[in-house]
JSON list of C-alpha atoms in Angstrom, two decimals:
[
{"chain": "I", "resi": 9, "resn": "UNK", "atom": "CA", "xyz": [-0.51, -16.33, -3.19]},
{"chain": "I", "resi": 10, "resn": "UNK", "atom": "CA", "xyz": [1.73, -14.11, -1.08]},
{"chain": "I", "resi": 11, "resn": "UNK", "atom": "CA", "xyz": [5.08, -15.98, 1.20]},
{"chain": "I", "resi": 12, "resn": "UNK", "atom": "CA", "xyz": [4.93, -13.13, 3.94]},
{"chain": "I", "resi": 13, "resn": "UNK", "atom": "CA", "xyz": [1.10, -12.84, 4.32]},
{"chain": "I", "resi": 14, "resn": "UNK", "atom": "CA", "xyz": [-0.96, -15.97, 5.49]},
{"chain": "I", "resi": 15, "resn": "UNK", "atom": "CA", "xyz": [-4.30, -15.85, 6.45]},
{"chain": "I", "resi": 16, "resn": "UNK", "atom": "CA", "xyz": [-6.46, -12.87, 6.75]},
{"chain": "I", "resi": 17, "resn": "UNK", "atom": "CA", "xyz": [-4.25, -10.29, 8.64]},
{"chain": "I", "resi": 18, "resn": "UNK", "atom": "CA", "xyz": [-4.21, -6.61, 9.19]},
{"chain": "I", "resi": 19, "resn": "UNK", "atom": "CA", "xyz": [-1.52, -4.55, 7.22]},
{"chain": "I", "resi": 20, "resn": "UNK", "atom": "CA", "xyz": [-0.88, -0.83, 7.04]},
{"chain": "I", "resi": 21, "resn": "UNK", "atom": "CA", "xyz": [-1.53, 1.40, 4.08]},
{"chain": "I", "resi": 22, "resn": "UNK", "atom": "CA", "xyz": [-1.07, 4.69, 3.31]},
{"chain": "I", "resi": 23, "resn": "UNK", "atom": "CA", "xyz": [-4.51, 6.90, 2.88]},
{"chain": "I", "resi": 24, "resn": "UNK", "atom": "CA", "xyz": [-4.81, 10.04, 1.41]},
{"chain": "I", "resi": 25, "resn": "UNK", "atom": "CA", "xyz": [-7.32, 12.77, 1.68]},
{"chain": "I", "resi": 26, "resn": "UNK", "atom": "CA", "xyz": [-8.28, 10.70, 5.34]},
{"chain": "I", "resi": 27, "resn": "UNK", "atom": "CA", "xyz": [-11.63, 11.16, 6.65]},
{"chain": "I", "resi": 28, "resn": "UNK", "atom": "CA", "xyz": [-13.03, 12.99, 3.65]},
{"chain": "I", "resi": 29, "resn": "UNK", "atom": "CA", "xyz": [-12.32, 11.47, 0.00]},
{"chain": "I", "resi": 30, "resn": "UNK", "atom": "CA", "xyz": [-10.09, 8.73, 1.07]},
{"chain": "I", "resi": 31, "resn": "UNK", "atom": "CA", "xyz": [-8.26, 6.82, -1.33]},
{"chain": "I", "resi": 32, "resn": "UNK", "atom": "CA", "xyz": [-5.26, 4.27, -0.91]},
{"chain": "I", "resi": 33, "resn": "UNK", "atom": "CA", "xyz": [-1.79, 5.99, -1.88]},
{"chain": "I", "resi": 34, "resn": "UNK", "atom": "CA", "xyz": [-1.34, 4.14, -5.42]},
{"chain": "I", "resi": 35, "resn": "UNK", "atom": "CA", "xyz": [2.15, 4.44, -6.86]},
{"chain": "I", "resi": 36, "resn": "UNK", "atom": "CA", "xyz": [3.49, 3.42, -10.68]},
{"chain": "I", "resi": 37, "resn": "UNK", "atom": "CA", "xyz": [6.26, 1.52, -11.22]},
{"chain": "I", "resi": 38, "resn": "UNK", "atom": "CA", "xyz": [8.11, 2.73, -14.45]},
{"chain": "I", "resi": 39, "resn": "UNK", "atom": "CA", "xyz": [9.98, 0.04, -15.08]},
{"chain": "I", "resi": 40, "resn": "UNK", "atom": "CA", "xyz": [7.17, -2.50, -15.64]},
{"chain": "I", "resi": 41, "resn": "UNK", "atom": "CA", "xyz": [4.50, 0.35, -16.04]},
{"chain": "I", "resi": 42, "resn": "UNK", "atom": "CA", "xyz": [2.33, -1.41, -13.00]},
{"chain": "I", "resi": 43, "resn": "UNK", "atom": "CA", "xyz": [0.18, 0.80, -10.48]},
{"chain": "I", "resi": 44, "resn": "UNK", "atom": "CA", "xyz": [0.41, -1.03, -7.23]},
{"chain": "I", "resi": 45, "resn": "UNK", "atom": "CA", "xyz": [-0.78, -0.19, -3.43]},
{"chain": "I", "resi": 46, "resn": "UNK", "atom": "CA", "xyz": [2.32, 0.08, -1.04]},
{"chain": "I", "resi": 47, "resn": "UNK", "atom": "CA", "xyz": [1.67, -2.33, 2.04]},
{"chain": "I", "resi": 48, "resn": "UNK", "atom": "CA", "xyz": [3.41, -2.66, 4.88]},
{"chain": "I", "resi": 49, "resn": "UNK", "atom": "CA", "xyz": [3.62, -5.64, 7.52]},
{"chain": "I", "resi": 50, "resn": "UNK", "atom": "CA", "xyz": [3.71, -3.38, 10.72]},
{"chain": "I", "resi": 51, "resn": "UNK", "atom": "CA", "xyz": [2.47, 0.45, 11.34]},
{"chain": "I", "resi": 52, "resn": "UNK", "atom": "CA", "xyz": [6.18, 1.14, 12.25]},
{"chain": "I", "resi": 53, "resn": "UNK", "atom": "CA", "xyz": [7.37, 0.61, 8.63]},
{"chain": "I", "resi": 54, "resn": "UNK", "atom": "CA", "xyz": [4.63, 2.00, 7.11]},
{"chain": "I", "resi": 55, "resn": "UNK", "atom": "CA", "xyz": [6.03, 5.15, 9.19]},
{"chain": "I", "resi": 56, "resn": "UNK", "atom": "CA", "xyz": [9.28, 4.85, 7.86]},
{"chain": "I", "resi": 57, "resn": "UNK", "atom": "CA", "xyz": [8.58, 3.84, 4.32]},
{"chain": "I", "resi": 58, "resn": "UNK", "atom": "CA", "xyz": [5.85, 6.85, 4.16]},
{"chain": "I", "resi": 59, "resn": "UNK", "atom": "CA", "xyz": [9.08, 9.04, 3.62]},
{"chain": "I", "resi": 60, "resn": "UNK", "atom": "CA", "xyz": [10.22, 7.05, 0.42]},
{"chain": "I", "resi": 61, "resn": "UNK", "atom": "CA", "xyz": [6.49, 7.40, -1.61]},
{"chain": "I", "resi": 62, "resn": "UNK", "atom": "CA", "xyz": [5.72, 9.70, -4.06]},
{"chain": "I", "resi": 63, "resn": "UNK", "atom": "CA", "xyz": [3.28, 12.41, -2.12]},
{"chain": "I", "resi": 64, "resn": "UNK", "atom": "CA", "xyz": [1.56, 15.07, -3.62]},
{"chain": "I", "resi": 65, "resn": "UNK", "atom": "CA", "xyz": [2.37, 18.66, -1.57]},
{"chain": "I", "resi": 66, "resn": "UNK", "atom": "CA", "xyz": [-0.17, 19.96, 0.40]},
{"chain": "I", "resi": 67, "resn": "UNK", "atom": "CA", "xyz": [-2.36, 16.69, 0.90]},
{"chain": "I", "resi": 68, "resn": "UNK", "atom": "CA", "xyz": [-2.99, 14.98, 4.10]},
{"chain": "I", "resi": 69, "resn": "UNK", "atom": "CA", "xyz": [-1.60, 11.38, 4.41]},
{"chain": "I", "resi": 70, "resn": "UNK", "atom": "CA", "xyz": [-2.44, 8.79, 7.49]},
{"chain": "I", "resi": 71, "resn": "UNK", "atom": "CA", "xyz": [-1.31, 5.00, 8.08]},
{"chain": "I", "resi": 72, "resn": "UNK", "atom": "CA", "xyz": [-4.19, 2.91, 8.62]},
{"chain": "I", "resi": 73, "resn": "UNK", "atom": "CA", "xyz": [-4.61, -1.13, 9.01]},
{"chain": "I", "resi": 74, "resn": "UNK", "atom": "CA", "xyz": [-6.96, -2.86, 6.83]},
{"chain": "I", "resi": 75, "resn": "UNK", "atom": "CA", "xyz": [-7.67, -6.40, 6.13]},
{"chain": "I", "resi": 76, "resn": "UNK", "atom": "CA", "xyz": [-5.45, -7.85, 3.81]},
{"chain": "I", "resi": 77, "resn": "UNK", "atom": "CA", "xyz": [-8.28, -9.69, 2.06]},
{"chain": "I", "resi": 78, "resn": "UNK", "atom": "CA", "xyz": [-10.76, -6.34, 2.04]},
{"chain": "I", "resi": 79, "resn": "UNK", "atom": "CA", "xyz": [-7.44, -4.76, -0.11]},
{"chain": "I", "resi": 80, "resn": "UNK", "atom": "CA", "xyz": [-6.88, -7.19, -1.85]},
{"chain": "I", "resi": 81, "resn": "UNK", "atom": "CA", "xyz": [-10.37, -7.34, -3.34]},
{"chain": "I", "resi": 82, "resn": "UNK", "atom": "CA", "xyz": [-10.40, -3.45, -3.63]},
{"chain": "I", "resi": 83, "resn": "UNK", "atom": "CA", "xyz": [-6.94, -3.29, -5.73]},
{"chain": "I", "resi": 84, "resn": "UNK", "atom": "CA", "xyz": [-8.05, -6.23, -8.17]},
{"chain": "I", "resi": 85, "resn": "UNK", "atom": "CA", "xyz": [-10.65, -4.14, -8.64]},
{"chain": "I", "resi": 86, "resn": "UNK", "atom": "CA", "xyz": [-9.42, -1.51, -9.74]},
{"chain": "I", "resi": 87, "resn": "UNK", "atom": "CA", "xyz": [-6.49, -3.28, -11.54]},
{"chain": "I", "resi": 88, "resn": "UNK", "atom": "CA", "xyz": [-3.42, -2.23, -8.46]},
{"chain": "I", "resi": 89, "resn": "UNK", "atom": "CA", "xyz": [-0.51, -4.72, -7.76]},
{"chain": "I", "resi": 90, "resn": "UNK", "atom": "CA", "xyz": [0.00, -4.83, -4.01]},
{"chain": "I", "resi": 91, "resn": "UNK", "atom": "CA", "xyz": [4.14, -4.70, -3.23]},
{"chain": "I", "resi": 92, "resn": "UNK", "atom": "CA", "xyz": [4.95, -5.37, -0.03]},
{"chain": "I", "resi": 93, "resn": "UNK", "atom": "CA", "xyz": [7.37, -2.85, 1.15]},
{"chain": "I", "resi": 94, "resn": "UNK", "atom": "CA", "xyz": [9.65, -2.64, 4.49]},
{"chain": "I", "resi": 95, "resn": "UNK", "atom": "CA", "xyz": [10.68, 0.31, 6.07]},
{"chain": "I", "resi": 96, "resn": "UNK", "atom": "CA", "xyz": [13.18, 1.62, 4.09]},
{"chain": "I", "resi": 97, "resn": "UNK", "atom": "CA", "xyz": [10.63, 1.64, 0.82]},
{"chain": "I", "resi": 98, "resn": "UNK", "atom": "CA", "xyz": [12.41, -2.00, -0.86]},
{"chain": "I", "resi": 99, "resn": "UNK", "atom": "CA", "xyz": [9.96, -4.26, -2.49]},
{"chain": "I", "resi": 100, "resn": "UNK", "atom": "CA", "xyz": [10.16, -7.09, -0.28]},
{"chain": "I", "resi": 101, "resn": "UNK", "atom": "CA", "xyz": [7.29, -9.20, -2.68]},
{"chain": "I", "resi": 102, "resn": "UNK", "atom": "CA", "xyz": [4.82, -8.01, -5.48]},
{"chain": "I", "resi": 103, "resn": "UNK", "atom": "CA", "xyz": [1.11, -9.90, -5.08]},
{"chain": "I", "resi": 104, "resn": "UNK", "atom": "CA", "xyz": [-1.19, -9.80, -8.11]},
{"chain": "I", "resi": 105, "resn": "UNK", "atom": "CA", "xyz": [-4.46, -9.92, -6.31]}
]
């Protein structure tokens, strides 16, 4: 169970390929080799931290809200970590859904 997320809020993701084949922005952490979903508590650090993700050039890339408990059931599914990141891209807490 997460410490910074109680409840069913919205938090802010970051989608690629919006409004056509949209997918969350996964990212792989070497050092453990987990794939997790970055999430973000507020759309203004989801903003920020959008700067410190791996992106692929050329690609389109929008913040959206979701439901915390809609992504958490879509990243158990397909076997993502979520990590709670602030602005400047540190993992603030890692949440095995």
């Amino acid at each position: 169970m997460s410490k910074l997320i109680q409840g069913n809020p919205w938090v802010w993701v970051v989608i690629l390929d919006p409004g056509k084949n949209e997918q969350f922005l996964g990212q792989h952490y070497k050092d453990e080799d987990i794939s997790f979903i970055p999430t973000f508590l507020e759309k203004e650090e989801a903003l920020e931290g959008l700067e410190h993700l791996i992106r692929d050039k050329g690609k389109k890339y929008e913040v959206q809200a979701i439901l915390y408990d809609e992504l958490a059931r879509d990243a158990a599914k397909h076997n993502f970590m979520l990590f709670i990141l602030n602005g400047a891209g540190e993992v603030l807490e890692k949440i095995k859904p």
